[in-house]
Short mmCIF file of C-alpha atoms in Angstrom, two decimals:
data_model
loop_
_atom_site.label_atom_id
_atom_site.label_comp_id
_atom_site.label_asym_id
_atom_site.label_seq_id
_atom_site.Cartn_x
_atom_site.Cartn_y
_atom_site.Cartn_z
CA UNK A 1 -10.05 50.39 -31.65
CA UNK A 2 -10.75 50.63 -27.72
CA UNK A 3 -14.22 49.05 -28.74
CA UNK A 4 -12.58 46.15 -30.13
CA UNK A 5 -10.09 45.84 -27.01
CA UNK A 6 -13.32 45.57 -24.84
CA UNK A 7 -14.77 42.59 -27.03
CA UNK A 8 -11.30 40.90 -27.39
CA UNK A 9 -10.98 41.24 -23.12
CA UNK A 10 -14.17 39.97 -22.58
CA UNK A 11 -13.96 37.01 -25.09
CA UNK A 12 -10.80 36.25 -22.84
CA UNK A 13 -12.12 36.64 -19.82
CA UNK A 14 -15.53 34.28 -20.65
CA UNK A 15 -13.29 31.60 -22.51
CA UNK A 16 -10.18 32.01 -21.30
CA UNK A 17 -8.43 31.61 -24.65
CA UNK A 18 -8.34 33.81 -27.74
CA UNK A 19 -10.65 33.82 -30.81
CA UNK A 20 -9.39 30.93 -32.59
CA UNK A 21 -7.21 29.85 -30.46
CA UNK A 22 -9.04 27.18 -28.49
CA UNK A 23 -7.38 23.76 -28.29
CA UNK A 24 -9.83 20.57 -29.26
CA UNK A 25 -9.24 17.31 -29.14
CA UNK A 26 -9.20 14.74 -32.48
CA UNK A 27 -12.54 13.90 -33.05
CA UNK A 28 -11.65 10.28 -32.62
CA UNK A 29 -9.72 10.82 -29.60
CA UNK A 30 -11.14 7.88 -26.50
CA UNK A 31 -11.44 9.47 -23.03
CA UNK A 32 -9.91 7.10 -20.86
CA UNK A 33 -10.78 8.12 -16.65
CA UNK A 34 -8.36 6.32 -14.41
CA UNK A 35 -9.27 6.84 -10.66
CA UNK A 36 -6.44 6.21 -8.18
CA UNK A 37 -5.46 6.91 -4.58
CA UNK A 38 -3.55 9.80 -3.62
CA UNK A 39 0.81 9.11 -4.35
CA UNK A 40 3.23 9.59 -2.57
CA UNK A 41 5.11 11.13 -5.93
CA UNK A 42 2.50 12.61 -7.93
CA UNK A 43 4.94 14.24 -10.46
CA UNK A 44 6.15 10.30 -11.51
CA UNK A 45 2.66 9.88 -12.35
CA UNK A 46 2.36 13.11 -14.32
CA UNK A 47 5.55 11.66 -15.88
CA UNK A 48 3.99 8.52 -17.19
CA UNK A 49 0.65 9.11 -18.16
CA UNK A 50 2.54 12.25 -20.41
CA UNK A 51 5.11 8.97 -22.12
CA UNK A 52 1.53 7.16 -22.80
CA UNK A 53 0.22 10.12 -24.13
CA UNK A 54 2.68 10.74 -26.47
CA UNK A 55 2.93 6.95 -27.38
CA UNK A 56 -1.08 7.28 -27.61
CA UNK A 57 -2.22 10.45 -28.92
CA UNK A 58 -5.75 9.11 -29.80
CA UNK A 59 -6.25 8.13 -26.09
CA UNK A 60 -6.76 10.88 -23.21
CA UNK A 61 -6.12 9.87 -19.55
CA UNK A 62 -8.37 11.62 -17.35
CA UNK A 63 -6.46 11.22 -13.76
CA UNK A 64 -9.16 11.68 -10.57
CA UNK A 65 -7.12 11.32 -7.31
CA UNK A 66 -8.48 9.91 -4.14
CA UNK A 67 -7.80 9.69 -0.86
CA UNK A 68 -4.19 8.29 0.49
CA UNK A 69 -5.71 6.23 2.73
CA UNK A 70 -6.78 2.48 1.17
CA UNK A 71 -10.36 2.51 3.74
CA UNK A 72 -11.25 6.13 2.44
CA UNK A 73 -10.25 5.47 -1.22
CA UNK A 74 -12.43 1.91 -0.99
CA UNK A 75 -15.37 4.36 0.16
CA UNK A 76 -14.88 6.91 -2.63
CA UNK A 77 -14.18 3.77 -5.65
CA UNK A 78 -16.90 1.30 -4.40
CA UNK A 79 -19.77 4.11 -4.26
CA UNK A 80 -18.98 5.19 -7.97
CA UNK A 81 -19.35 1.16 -8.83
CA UNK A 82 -22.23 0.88 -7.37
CA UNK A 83 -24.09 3.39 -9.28
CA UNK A 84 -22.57 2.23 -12.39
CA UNK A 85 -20.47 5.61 -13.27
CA UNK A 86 -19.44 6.26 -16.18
CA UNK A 87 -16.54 8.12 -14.55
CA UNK A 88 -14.29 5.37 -14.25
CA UNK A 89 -12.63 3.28 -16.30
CA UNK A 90 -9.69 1.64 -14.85
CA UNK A 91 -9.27 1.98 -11.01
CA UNK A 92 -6.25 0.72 -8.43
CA UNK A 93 -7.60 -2.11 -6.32
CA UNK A 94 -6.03 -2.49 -2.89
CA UNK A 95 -4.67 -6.00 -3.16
CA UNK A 96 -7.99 -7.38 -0.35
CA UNK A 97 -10.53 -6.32 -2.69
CA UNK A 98 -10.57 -8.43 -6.12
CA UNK A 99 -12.60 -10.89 -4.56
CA UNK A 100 -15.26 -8.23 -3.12
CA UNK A 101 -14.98 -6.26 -6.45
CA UNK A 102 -15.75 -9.53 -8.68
CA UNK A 103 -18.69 -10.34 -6.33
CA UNK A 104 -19.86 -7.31 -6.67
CA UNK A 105 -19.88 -7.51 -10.53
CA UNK A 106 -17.76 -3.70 -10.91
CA UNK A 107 -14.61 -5.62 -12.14
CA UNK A 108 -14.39 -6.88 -15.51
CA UNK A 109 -13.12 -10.65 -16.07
CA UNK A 110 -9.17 -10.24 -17.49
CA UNK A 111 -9.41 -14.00 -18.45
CA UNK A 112 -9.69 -13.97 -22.13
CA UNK A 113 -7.02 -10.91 -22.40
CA UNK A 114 -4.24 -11.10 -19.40
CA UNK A 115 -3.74 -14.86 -20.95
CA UNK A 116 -2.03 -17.51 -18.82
CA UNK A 117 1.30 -16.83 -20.57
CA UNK A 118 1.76 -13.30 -19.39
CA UNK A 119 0.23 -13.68 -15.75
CA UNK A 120 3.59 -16.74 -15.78
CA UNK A 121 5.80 -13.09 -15.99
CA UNK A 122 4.96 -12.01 -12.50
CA UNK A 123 5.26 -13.22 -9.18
CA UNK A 124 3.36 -15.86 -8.22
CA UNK A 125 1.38 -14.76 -4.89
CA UNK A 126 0.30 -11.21 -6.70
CA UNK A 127 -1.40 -13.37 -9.27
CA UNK A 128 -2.79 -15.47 -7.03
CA UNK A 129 -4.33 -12.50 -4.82
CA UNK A 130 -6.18 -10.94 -8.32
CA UNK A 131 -7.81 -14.03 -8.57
CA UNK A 132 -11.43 -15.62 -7.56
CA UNK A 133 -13.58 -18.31 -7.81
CA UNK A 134 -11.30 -19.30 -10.85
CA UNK A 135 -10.93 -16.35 -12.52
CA UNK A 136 -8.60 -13.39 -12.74
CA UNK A 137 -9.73 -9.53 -12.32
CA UNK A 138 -7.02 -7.22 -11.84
CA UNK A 139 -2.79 -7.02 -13.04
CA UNK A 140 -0.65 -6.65 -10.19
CA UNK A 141 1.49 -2.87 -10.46
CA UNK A 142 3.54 -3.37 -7.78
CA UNK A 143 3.78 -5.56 -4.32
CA UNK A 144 4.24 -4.50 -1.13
CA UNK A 145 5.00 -6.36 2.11
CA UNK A 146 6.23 -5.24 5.75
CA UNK A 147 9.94 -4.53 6.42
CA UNK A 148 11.85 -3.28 9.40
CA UNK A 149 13.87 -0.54 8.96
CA UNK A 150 16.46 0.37 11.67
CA UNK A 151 18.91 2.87 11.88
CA UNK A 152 22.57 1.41 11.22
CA UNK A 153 23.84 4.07 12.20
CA UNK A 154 23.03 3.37 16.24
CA UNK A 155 22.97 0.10 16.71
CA UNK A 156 26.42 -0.21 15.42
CA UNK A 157 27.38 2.56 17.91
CA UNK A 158 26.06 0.71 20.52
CA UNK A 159 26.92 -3.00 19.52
CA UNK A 160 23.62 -4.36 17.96
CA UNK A 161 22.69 -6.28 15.20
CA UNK A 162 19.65 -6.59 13.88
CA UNK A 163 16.82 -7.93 16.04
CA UNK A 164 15.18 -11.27 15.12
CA UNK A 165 12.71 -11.02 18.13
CA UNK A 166 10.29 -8.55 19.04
CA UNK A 167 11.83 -8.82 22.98
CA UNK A 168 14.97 -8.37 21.23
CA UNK A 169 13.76 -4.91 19.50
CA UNK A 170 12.14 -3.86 22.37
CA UNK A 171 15.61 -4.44 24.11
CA UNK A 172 17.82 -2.61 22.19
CA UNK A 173 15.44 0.30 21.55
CA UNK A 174 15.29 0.71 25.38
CA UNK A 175 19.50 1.01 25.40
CA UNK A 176 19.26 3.43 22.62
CA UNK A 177 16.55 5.93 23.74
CA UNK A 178 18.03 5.82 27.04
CA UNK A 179 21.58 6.92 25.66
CA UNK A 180 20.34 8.79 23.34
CA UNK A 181 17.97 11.19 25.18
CA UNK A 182 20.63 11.74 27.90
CA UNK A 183 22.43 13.02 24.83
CA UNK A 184 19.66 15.45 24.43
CA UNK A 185 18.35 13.93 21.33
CA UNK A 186 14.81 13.53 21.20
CA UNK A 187 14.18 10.07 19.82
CA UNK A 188 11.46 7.24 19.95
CA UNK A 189 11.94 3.42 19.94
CA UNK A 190 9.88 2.46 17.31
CA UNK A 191 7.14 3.65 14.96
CA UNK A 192 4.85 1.83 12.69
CA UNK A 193 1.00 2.17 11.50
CA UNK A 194 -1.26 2.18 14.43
CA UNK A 195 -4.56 4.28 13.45
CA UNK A 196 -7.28 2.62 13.15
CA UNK A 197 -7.50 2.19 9.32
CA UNK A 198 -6.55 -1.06 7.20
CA UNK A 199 -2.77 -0.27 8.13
CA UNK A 200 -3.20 -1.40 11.45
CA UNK A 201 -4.55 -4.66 10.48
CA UNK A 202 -1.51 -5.50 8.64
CA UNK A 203 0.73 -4.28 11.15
CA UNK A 204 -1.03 -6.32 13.98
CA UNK A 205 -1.35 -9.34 11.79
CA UNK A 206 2.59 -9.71 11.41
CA UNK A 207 2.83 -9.51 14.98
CA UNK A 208 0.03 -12.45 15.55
CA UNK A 209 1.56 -14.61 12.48
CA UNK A 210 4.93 -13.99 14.19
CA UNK A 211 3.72 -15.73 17.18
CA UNK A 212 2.11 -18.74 15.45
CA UNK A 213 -1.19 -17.18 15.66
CA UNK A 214 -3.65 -16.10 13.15
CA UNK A 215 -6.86 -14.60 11.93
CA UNK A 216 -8.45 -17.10 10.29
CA UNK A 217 -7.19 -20.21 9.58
CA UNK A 218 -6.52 -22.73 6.41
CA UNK A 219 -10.49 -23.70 7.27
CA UNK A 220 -11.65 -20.71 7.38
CA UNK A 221 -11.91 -21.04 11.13
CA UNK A 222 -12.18 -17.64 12.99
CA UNK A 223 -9.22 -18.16 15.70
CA UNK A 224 -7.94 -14.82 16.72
CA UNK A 225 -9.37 -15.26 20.60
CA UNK A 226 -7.14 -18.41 20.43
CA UNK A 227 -3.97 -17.71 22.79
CA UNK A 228 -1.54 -17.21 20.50
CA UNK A 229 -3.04 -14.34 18.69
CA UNK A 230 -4.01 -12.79 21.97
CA UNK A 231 -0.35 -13.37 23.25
CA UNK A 232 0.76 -10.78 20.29
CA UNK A 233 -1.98 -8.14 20.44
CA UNK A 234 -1.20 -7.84 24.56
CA UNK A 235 2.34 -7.64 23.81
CA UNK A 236 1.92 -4.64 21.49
CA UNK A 237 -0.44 -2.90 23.75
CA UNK A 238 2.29 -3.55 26.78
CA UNK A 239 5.64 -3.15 25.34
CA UNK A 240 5.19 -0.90 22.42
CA UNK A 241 2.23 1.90 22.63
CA UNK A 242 3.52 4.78 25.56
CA UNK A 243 6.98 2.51 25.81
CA UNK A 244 9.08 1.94 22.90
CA UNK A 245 7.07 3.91 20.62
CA UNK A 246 4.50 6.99 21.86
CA UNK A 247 1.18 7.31 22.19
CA UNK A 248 1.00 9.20 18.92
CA UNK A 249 1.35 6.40 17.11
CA UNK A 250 -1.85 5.77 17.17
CA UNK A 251 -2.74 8.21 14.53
CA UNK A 252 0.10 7.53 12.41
CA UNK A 253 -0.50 5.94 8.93
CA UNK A 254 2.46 5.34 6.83
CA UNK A 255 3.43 8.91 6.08
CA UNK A 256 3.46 10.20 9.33
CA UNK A 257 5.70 6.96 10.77
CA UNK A 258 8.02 7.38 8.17
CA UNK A 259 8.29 11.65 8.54
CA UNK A 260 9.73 10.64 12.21
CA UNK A 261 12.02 8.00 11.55
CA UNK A 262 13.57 10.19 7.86
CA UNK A 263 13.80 13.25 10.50
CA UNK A 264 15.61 11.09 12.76
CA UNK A 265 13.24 10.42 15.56
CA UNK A 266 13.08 7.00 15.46
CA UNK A 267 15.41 3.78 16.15
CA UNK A 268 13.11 0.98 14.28
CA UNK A 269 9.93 1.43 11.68
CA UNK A 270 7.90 -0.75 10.28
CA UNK A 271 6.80 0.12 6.74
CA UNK A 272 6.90 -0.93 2.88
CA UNK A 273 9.50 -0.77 0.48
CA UNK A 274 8.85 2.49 -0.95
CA UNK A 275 9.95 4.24 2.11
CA UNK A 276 13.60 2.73 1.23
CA UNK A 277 13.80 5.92 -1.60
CA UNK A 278 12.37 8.35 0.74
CA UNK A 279 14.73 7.86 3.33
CA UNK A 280 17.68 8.01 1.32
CA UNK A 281 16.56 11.13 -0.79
CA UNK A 282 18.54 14.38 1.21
CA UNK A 283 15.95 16.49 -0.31
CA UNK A 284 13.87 15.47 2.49
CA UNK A 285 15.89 12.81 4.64
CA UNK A 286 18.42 13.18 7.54
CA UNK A 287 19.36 10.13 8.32
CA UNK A 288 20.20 9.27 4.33
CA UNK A 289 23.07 6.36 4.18
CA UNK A 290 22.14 5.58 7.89
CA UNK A 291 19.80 3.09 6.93
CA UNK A 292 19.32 -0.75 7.25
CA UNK A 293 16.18 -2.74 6.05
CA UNK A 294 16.05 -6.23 7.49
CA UNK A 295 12.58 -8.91 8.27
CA UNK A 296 10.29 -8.38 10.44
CA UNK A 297 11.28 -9.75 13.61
CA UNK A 298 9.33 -12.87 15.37
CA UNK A 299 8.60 -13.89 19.02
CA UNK A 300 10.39 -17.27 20.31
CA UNK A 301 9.68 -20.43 18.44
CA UNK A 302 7.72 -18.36 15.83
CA UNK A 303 9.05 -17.55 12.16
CA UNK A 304 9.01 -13.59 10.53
CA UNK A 305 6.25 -12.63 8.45
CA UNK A 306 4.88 -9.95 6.13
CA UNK A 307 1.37 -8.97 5.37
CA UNK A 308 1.07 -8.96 1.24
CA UNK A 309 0.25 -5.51 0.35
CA UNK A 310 0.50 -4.06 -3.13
CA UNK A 311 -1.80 -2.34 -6.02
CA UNK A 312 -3.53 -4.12 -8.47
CA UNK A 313 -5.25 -2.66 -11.90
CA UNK A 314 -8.59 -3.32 -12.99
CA UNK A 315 -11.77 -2.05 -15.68
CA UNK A 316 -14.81 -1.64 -14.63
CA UNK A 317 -17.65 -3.61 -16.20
CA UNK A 318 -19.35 -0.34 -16.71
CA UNK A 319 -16.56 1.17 -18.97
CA UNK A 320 -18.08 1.71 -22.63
CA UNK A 321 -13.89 1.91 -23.73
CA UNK A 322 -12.59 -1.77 -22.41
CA UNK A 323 -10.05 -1.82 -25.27
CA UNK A 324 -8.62 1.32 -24.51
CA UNK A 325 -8.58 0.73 -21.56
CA UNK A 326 -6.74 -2.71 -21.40
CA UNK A 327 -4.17 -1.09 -23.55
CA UNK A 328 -3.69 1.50 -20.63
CA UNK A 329 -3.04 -0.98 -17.66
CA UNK A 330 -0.38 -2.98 -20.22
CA UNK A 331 1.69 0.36 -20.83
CA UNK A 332 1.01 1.08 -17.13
CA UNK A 333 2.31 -2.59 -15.62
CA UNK A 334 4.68 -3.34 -18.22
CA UNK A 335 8.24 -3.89 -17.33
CA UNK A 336 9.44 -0.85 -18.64
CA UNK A 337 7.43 1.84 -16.60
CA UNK A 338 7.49 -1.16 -13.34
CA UNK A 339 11.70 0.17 -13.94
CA UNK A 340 10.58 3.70 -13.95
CA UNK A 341 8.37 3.56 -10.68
CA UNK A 342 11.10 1.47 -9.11
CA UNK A 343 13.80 3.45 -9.94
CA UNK A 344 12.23 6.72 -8.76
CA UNK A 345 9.41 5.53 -6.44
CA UNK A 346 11.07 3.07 -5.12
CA UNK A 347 7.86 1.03 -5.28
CA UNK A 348 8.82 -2.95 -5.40
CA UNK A 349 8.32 -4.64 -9.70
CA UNK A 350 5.74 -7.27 -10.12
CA UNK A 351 7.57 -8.47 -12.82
CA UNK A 352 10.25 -11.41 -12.20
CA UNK A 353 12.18 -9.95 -14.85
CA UNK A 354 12.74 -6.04 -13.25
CA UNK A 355 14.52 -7.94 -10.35
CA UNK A 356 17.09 -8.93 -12.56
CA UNK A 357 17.71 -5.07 -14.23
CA UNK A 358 21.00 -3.73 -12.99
CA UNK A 359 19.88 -0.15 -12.59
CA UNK A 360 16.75 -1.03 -10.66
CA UNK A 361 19.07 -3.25 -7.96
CA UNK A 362 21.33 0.02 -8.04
CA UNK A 363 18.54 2.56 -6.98
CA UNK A 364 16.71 -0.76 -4.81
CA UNK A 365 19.75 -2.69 -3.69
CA UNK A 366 17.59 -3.97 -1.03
CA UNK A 367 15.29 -5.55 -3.00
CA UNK A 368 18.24 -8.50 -3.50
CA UNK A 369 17.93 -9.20 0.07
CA UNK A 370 13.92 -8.42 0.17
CA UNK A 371 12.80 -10.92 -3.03
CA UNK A 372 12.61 -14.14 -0.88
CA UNK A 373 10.16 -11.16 1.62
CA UNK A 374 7.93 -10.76 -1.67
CA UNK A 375 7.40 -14.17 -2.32
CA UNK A 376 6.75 -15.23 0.73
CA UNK A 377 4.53 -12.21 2.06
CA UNK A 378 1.35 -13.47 3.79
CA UNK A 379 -2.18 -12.54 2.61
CA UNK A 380 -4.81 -11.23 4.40
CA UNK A 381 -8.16 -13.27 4.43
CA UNK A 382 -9.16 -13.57 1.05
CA UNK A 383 -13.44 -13.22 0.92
CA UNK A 384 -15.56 -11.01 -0.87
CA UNK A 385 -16.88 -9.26 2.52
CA UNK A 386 -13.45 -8.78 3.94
CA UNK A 387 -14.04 -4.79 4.33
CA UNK A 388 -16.53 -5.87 6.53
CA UNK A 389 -14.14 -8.18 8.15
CA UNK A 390 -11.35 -5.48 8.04
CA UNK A 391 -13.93 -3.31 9.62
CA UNK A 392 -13.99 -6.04 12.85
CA UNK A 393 -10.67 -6.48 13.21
CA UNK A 394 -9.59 -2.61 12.69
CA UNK A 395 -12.04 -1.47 15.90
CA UNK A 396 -10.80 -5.09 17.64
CA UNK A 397 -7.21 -3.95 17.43
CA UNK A 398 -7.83 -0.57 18.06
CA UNK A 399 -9.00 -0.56 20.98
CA UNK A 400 -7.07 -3.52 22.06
CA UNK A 401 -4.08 -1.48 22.15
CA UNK A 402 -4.74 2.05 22.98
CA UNK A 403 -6.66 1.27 26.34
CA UNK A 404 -3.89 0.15 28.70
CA UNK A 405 -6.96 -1.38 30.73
CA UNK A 406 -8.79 -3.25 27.77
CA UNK A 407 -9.99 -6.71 28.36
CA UNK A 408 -8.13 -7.83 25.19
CA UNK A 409 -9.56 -11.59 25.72
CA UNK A 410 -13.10 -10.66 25.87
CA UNK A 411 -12.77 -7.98 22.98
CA UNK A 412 -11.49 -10.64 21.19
CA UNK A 413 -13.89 -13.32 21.79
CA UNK A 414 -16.32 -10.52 20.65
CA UNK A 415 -14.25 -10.00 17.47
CA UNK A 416 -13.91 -13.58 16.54
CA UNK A 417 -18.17 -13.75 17.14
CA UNK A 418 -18.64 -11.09 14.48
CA UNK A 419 -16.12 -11.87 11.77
CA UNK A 420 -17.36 -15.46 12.25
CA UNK A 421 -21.09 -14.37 11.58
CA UNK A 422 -19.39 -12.47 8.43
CA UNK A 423 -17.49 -15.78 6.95
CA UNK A 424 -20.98 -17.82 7.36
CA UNK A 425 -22.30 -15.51 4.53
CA UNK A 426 -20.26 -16.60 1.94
CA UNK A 427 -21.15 -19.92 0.11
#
């Protein structure tokens, strides 16, 4: 008997399971691997791929997570393309990199199965971004573009209404700190995304677009030395870095703006519309019902704008299970689970139609206000080689803004000579 204790204890401890007991897959069973960046909720992920798996049991979702970060995650996805892996299946695309990834020949052509008739379903710029040289390579999950959020809270204590200029935020954040902090709260102005990663072009671009600036123009003409665009990146590096908002900012990314603003730290943030859910959930929030969300603001005699952010799905051309796949990213960006990712992610629908579902407007009711945000939200410079690009403009801004000596006009003459060389490349 003790003999047969030894043998059953070190089957156990070599297979971890008992004799007989070892759970296999159907033999027909399709391993689907789906590599995505790092949530912010992994356990509404968990929650969905377990619905598809139920709904699918001859399908089996292998989830690899990357990085959070969209630069580190393009690393990590773009060197398993390149060697053809057989590790991936259907990816997240940043919405920048369709046209690099159809270039490139990783992303499959959707053409002949995400038909004309379903792309009319979602909004029209998200379409527009998966699409290149005439043909489409990625469904949009969900969109993102750059709000202000502001704490309602103070600046109806101290007889403000939302700012429509940046002089105007910079203003009132002054008034605030000032009576704040005499208070003995500890408080900032502002907070936003200002480490050098793809964040901080988006933030940066708003602010240049704001000021009838830009990066590159409708002819593909590099003008971000041109006054205008200099005007905004001075302005940030002047009124905002060490004054409104602190010098930490410049490692923040979007969780780390958005942990000092939900804690109460901050007057004003810029950030996406998930953080609407995380600052009004108490399990982690202080400042929950305190809350506005309102544009961007805009300099004088410029208009508000939003970068276009947002994920996209797509299969690589290396998959060997396309069809099983496909049926993945239309479970994944139906309307049904774009509710369920709304609802408790508070991640903005792709869909026209999810705008229009009662309980989504009840957990989002921002997103009333916010549509006319998504369908206007700007794009970033749509090329095959804009990491490269990004890459510029990421070190350009940079160290623009964090050297309160920088020669911001010849750093961006520099800038503009690089990305310029970059845009001559394509045909």
């Amino acid at each position: 008997m003790n003999r047969f204790l030894v043998i059953l204890f070190l089957l156990i401890m070599s297979f971890g399971v008992l004799p007989g007991c070892t759970k296999k897959e159907p033999e027909d069973t399709v391993q689907i691997r789906f590599v995505a960046w790092r949530p912010n909720q992994p356990e509404i992920w968990k929650e969905i791929i377990a619905i598809f798996h139920r709904e699918n049991p001859s399908i089996k979702i292998v989830h690899e997570i990357g990085p959070h970060s969209s630069t580190a995650f393009h690393d990590l996805l773009t060197q398993k393309l390149k060697n053809k892996s057989k590790d991936v299946d259907v990816f997240f695309m940043d919405v920048i990199w369709p046209p690099e990834f159809a270039a490139a020949g990783w992303a499959m052509g959707l053409e002949d199965i995400f038909i004309p008739e379903e792309r009319d379903a979602f909004l029209p710029r998200t379409i527009l971004a998966n699409t290149y040289q005439g043909r489409i390579y990625g469904v949009p999950m969900f969109i993102d573009s750059g709000l202000l959020y502001y704490r309602k809270d103070l600046l109806d204590q101290y007889g403000f209404q939302p700012p429509l200029t940046w002089n105007e935020l910079v203003l009132q954040a002054q008034a605030i700190v000032k009576e704040e902090r005499e208070a003995g709260n500890v408080i900032e102005g502002f907070t936003a995304q200002f480490k050098q990663y793809e964040g901080l072009v988006c933030d940066m671009m708003e602010f240049i677009l704001s000021n009838n600036g830009q990066i590159i123009d409708a002819n593909s003409k590099v003008v971000i030395a041109e006054k205008k665009a200099i005007e905004a990146v001075r302005f940030v590096r002047d009124e905002i870095i060490g004054k409104i908002a602190s010098q930490g900012v410049l490692s923040y990314q979007e969780p780390e703006s958005l942990d000092l603003f939900m804690q109460g730290h901050a007057v004003f943030m810029r950030n996406w519309p998930y953080a609407w859910s995380h600052a009004n959930d108490p399990k982690i929030s202080r400042i929950v019902g305190k809350v506005g969300i309102a544009k961007l603001p805009h300099f004088n005699g410029g208009e508000s704008y939003s970068t276009l952010g947002g994920w996209q799905l797509g299969i690589s051309n290396y998959s060997e299970n396309k069809k099983e796949a496909w049926k993945f990213i239309k479970f994944l960006t139906s309307a049904r689970i774009q509710k369920i990712y709304a609802i408790k992610a508070g991640k903005a629908p792709t869909r026209k139609a999810v705008y229009a579902d009662k309980e989504v407007i009840q957990y989002n009711p921002h997103f009333v206000d916010m549509k006319e945000v998504f369908l206007a939200a700007y794009p970033r410079p749509r090329s095959p080689l804009y990491p490269a690009i990004s890459n510029v403009l990421q070190r350009y801004f940079s160290k623009a803004i964090s050297d309160p000596e920088s020669d911001i006009e010849s750093e961006a003459v520099q800038a503009s000579a690089e990305i310029e060389k970059l845009v001559s490349l394509v045909p």
